Amino acid sequence: MEEKKLRIVFFGTPEFAVASLSRLVEDGCDIAAVVTMPDKVAGRGHKVIQSDVKRYALEKGLRVLQPERLKSPEFVDELRAIDADLFIVIAFRMLPEVVWGMPPLGTFNLHASLLPKYRGAAPINWAVMNGDTETGVTCFFLKHEIDTGDMIGQRKIEILPSDNVGTVHDKLMKIGADMVSQTVKDIADGRVSPVPQPEGEFIAAPKIFKDTCHIDWNSTSARIHNQVRGLSPYPAAWTTMEDSRYPGSPLDVKIFETRIAEGEEPCAGEPGEVSVTKDSLYVRTSDGILEILSLQPAGKRRMDSSSFLRGYNPLRFF
């Protein structure tokens, strides 16, 4: 018996969503349209920036929709005219009910956490920043409250001590694409049995802002280490440096990689004060010391600590 081919509208914006869209195209799915964010204009040259999803969709000759307002009558009418069976949402804006309630087979979302644990815009960052040892992806049908719909399925991965948000993102992107592919097949064959999310506490995973990335050296070594991991390589944790060579001119520095220094003598003084050996850079925290392994002073490239210390003489971070 020939497998039913569903007519699908795909909603997404960043690279994370491209992996699933690409997998659906490879599967031979009928992608009737792709909905993504409007183009942005950035930089002094006013360069037009297209989303990762738009660039992929155009490359594959897919129809692209970029509504400014998701509730606009023009956009809603355009969606209705497509007459899709199913909508799929990955890393996109919150959809209004007039949109997610439209297709007869529903609208499902791929969320980068093991719901209901992390709900919000940045679940991968927060899982790593909180020191979790596992995470995963969840497919669920949309309903009114964000990230609360009935679950179709989940897949788990281990978060290794060597992982940062970049490596976890890539692992989840791959297993997420596999899960989206299987979910579409199961929906087409009538094999899905959604279950309500467990009741109880959940952890908010809000969008990452600059203040989220600022390091508080009065925190513990473990907390700062996980903050760095959870923000590396992008957008990166940051601190401000006082350097003896540039008195009165504090400099912002991004921190990409650290190590909890066990066994070494703690740096003297207050949290944020620095101790330097020939090629190593240590910073005092509330309960010990962290070794800084790679960092990037403002206006410079990313470098290891040995290279950094050839050009700077830091006294403290704050």
Coordinates of C-alpha atoms in Angstrom, one line a residue:
M1 CA 0.0 0.0 0.0
E2 CA 1.4 3.4 -1.0
E3 CA 2.2 5.7 1.9
K4 CA 0.0 8.8 2.1
K5 CA 1.9 12.0 1.2
L6 CA 0.8 14.9 3.4
R7 CA 0.7 18.5 2.2
I8 CA 2.9 20.4 4.7
V9 CA 3.6 24.0 5.6
F10 CA 6.9 24.4 7.4
F11 CA 7.6 27.3 9.8
G12 CA 11.2 28.0 10.9
T13 CA 14.0 30.5 10.9
P14 CA 17.5 29.4 12.1
E15 CA 20.0 26.6 11.1
F16 CA 18.4 24.3 13.7
A17 CA 15.2 24.2 11.7
V18 CA 17.0 23.8 8.3
A19 CA 18.2 20.3 9.3
S20 CA 14.6 19.1 9.7
L21 CA 13.3 20.8 6.6
S22 CA 16.2 19.3 4.6
R23 CA 15.3 15.9 5.9
L24 CA 11.7 16.3 4.9
V25 CA 12.7 17.3 1.4
E26 CA 15.0 14.3 1.2
D27 CA 12.1 12.1 2.3
G28 CA 10.1 13.4 -0.7
C29 CA 7.5 15.2 1.4
D30 CA 5.2 17.7 -0.2
I31 CA 6.4 21.0 1.3
A32 CA 3.7 23.3 0.0
A33 CA 5.2 26.4 1.5
V34 CA 7.9 27.6 4.0
V35 CA 7.1 30.4 6.4
T36 CA 10.1 32.3 7.9
M37 CA 10.9 35.7 9.4
P38 CA 11.1 38.8 7.2
D39 CA 14.5 39.7 5.9
K40 CA 16.6 42.1 8.1
V41 CA 18.7 45.0 7.1
A42 CA 22.0 45.2 9.1
G43 CA 25.3 46.9 9.1
R44 CA 26.6 50.2 7.7
G45 CA 26.2 48.8 4.2
H46 CA 22.5 48.1 4.9
K47 CA 23.0 44.5 3.8
V48 CA 19.9 42.4 3.5
I49 CA 20.1 39.3 5.8
Q50 CA 17.9 36.3 4.9
S51 CA 17.2 33.6 7.4
D52 CA 18.9 30.2 7.1
V53 CA 15.6 28.6 6.4
K54 CA 14.8 31.1 3.6
R55 CA 18.2 30.5 1.9
Y56 CA 17.7 26.8 2.0
A57 CA 14.1 27.0 0.7
L58 CA 15.1 29.2 -2.2
E59 CA 17.9 26.9 -3.1
K60 CA 15.4 24.0 -3.3
G61 CA 12.8 26.0 -5.2
L62 CA 10.3 26.0 -2.3
R63 CA 7.6 28.7 -2.0
V64 CA 8.6 31.2 0.8
L65 CA 6.2 33.3 2.9
Q66 CA 7.5 36.1 5.1
P67 CA 4.5 37.7 6.9
E68 CA 5.1 40.8 9.1
R69 CA 2.0 39.9 11.2
L70 CA 0.9 36.3 11.6
K71 CA -2.7 37.4 12.3
S72 CA -3.0 39.5 9.2
P73 CA -6.0 38.6 7.1
E74 CA -3.9 38.5 3.9
F75 CA -1.5 35.9 5.4
V76 CA -4.3 33.8 7.0
D77 CA -6.1 33.7 3.7
E78 CA -2.9 32.7 1.9
L79 CA -2.4 29.8 4.3
R80 CA -6.0 28.7 3.9
A81 CA -5.6 28.7 0.1
I82 CA -2.7 26.3 0.4
D83 CA -5.0 23.7 1.9
A84 CA -2.3 21.9 3.9
D85 CA -2.9 18.8 5.9
L86 CA -0.2 19.5 8.6
F87 CA 1.9 22.4 9.9
I88 CA 5.4 21.9 11.4
V89 CA 7.0 24.6 13.6
I90 CA 10.7 24.6 14.6
A91 CA 12.4 27.6 16.2
F92 CA 9.8 30.2 15.0
R93 CA 7.6 32.8 16.6
M94 CA 4.6 31.9 18.7
L95 CA 1.7 31.2 16.4
P96 CA -1.8 32.5 16.9
E97 CA -4.6 30.0 17.2
V98 CA -6.1 31.1 13.9
V99 CA -2.9 29.7 12.3
W100 CA -2.0 26.6 14.4
G101 CA -5.6 25.5 14.5
M102 CA -6.0 25.6 10.7
P103 CA -4.7 22.2 9.4
P104 CA -7.0 19.2 9.8
L105 CA -4.1 17.0 11.2
G106 CA -2.9 19.8 13.5
T107 CA 0.4 21.7 14.0
F108 CA 3.3 20.1 15.8
N109 CA 6.5 21.6 17.2
L110 CA 10.0 20.2 17.6
H111 CA 11.2 21.6 20.9
A112 CA 14.9 21.3 22.0
S113 CA 14.3 20.0 25.5
L114 CA 12.7 17.1 27.4
L115 CA 9.4 18.8 28.0
P116 CA 8.0 19.8 30.4
K117 CA 11.5 20.5 31.9
Y118 CA 12.5 23.6 29.9
R119 CA 9.9 25.9 28.4
G120 CA 10.9 29.0 26.5
A121 CA 13.1 30.4 23.7
A122 CA 16.6 29.1 24.8
P123 CA 16.3 25.6 26.3
I124 CA 19.7 24.3 25.0
N125 CA 21.6 27.2 26.6
W126 CA 19.8 26.8 29.9
A127 CA 20.2 23.1 30.1
V128 CA 24.0 23.5 29.8
M129 CA 24.2 26.5 32.0
N130 CA 22.3 24.7 34.7
G131 CA 24.8 21.8 34.6
D132 CA 22.3 19.2 33.3
T133 CA 23.8 15.8 32.3
E134 CA 21.1 15.0 29.8
T135 CA 18.7 16.7 27.5
G136 CA 16.8 15.9 24.3
V137 CA 14.0 16.8 21.9
T138 CA 10.2 16.7 22.1
C139 CA 7.6 16.7 19.4
F140 CA 4.2 18.0 20.6
F141 CA 1.0 19.4 19.2
L142 CA 0.5 23.1 19.7
K143 CA -2.2 24.5 22.1
H144 CA -2.8 27.9 23.7
E145 CA 0.0 28.1 26.3
I146 CA 3.5 28.0 25.0
D147 CA 5.3 24.6 25.0
T148 CA 2.4 22.9 26.9
G149 CA 0.7 20.7 24.2
D150 CA 0.3 17.0 24.2
M151 CA 3.5 15.1 23.5
I152 CA 4.0 12.9 20.5
G153 CA 7.4 11.6 21.5
Q154 CA 10.9 12.3 22.9
R155 CA 14.5 11.4 22.3
K156 CA 17.3 11.8 24.8
I157 CA 21.1 12.6 24.6
E158 CA 23.8 12.8 27.2
I159 CA 25.4 16.2 27.9
L160 CA 29.1 15.4 28.3
P161 CA 31.4 17.4 30.5
S162 CA 33.3 18.4 27.4
D163 CA 30.1 19.7 25.7
N164 CA 29.2 23.4 25.2
V165 CA 26.0 24.8 23.8
G166 CA 27.4 24.5 20.3
T167 CA 28.0 20.8 20.4
V168 CA 24.7 20.1 22.2
H169 CA 22.9 22.2 19.6
D170 CA 24.4 20.1 16.7
K171 CA 23.5 16.8 18.4
L172 CA 19.9 17.9 19.0
M173 CA 19.6 19.3 15.5
K174 CA 20.5 15.8 14.1
I175 CA 18.2 13.7 16.3
G176 CA 15.5 16.3 15.9
A177 CA 15.5 16.0 12.2
D178 CA 15.3 12.2 12.6
M179 CA 12.3 12.6 14.9
V180 CA 10.5 15.1 12.7
S181 CA 10.8 12.7 9.8
Q182 CA 9.4 9.8 11.8
T183 CA 6.6 11.9 13.3
V184 CA 5.4 12.9 9.8
K185 CA 5.3 9.3 8.8
D186 CA 3.5 8.3 11.9
I187 CA 0.9 11.0 11.5
A188 CA 0.4 10.0 7.9
D189 CA -0.2 6.4 8.9
G190 CA -2.4 7.3 11.9
R191 CA 0.1 5.8 14.4
V192 CA 0.4 8.8 16.8
S193 CA -1.0 8.6 20.3
P194 CA -0.3 12.0 21.9
V195 CA -0.1 12.1 25.7
P196 CA -0.5 15.1 28.1
Q197 CA 2.7 16.6 29.5
P198 CA 3.3 15.6 33.2
E199 CA 2.0 18.0 35.7
G200 CA 4.4 19.8 38.0
E201 CA 7.3 22.3 38.1
F202 CA 9.1 23.4 34.9
I203 CA 12.1 25.5 34.4
A204 CA 11.8 28.7 32.4
A205 CA 14.2 29.0 29.5
P206 CA 13.9 32.6 28.4
K207 CA 15.7 34.3 25.6
I208 CA 19.4 35.1 26.2
F209 CA 20.2 38.8 26.7
K210 CA 23.5 40.6 27.3
D211 CA 23.0 40.6 31.0
T212 CA 22.5 36.8 31.0
C213 CA 26.0 36.5 29.6
H214 CA 27.8 38.7 32.1
I215 CA 29.9 36.7 34.6
D216 CA 29.5 37.4 38.3
W217 CA 32.8 36.3 39.8
N218 CA 31.1 36.1 43.2
S219 CA 29.4 32.9 42.0
T220 CA 30.9 29.5 42.4
S221 CA 33.5 28.0 40.1
A222 CA 31.0 25.4 38.9
R223 CA 28.3 27.9 38.1
I224 CA 30.6 30.2 36.2
H225 CA 32.1 27.2 34.3
N226 CA 28.7 26.0 33.2
Q227 CA 27.6 29.6 32.3
V228 CA 30.6 29.7 30.0
R229 CA 29.8 26.3 28.5
G230 CA 26.1 27.2 28.0
L231 CA 27.0 30.4 26.0
S232 CA 30.0 29.1 24.0
P233 CA 30.6 29.7 21.1
Y234 CA 27.7 32.1 20.8
P235 CA 26.8 34.6 22.1
A236 CA 29.6 34.0 24.7
A237 CA 29.9 34.8 28.4
W238 CA 31.7 38.1 29.0
T239 CA 33.4 40.1 31.7
T240 CA 35.3 43.4 32.0
M241 CA 39.0 43.4 32.6
E242 CA 41.3 45.8 34.4
D243 CA 44.8 45.7 32.8
S244 CA 48.0 47.2 34.3
R245 CA 49.2 48.3 30.9
Y246 CA 46.0 50.3 30.3
P247 CA 45.1 52.0 33.6
G248 CA 41.7 53.6 33.6
S249 CA 40.7 51.9 30.4
P250 CA 38.6 48.8 31.3
L251 CA 38.2 46.3 28.4
D252 CA 35.3 43.9 27.7
V253 CA 36.4 40.3 27.2
K254 CA 34.5 37.2 26.0
I255 CA 35.3 33.9 27.7
F256 CA 34.8 30.8 25.6
E257 CA 36.4 28.0 27.6
T258 CA 37.3 27.4 31.3
R259 CA 38.5 24.7 33.6
I260 CA 37.7 24.3 37.3
A261 CA 41.2 24.3 38.8
E262 CA 41.4 21.7 41.5
G263 CA 44.5 21.3 43.6
E264 CA 46.0 24.7 42.8
E265 CA 46.4 27.3 45.5
P266 CA 43.5 29.8 45.3
C267 CA 44.2 33.2 44.0
A268 CA 44.8 35.7 46.8
G269 CA 42.2 38.4 47.3
E270 CA 38.6 38.9 46.2
P271 CA 36.5 37.1 43.5
G272 CA 37.6 38.4 40.1
E273 CA 41.2 38.9 41.0
V274 CA 43.7 37.3 38.6
S275 CA 46.8 35.0 39.1
V276 CA 49.1 34.4 36.1
T277 CA 51.8 31.8 35.5
K278 CA 54.0 31.7 32.4
D279 CA 51.2 30.5 30.0
S280 CA 48.1 30.2 32.3
L281 CA 45.5 32.6 33.5
Y282 CA 43.5 31.9 36.8
V283 CA 40.6 33.9 38.3
R284 CA 39.3 33.8 41.8
T285 CA 35.7 32.8 42.4
S286 CA 33.6 32.6 45.5
D287 CA 34.8 29.1 46.3
G288 CA 38.0 28.5 44.4
I289 CA 39.6 29.3 41.1
L290 CA 38.9 28.9 37.4
E291 CA 41.5 28.6 34.7
I292 CA 40.6 30.6 31.6
L293 CA 41.6 28.6 28.5
S294 CA 40.3 30.7 25.6
L295 CA 39.0 34.2 25.4
Q296 CA 38.6 37.2 23.1
P297 CA 39.3 40.8 24.0
A298 CA 37.1 43.4 22.3
G299 CA 38.2 44.2 18.8
K300 CA 40.6 41.2 18.7
R301 CA 40.3 37.5 17.6
R302 CA 39.6 34.6 19.8
M303 CA 42.9 33.2 21.3
D304 CA 44.2 30.8 23.9
S305 CA 45.4 32.2 27.3
S306 CA 49.1 31.9 26.3
S307 CA 48.6 34.1 23.3
F308 CA 46.5 36.5 25.4
L309 CA 49.1 36.9 28.1
R310 CA 51.7 38.0 25.5
G311 CA 49.6 41.2 24.9
Y312 CA 47.9 41.8 28.2
N313 CA 48.6 41.9 31.9
P314 CA 45.2 41.5 33.6
L315 CA 44.8 42.5 37.3
R316 CA 41.1 41.5 37.8
F317 CA 37.8 40.8 36.1
F318 CA 34.6 42.4 37.1

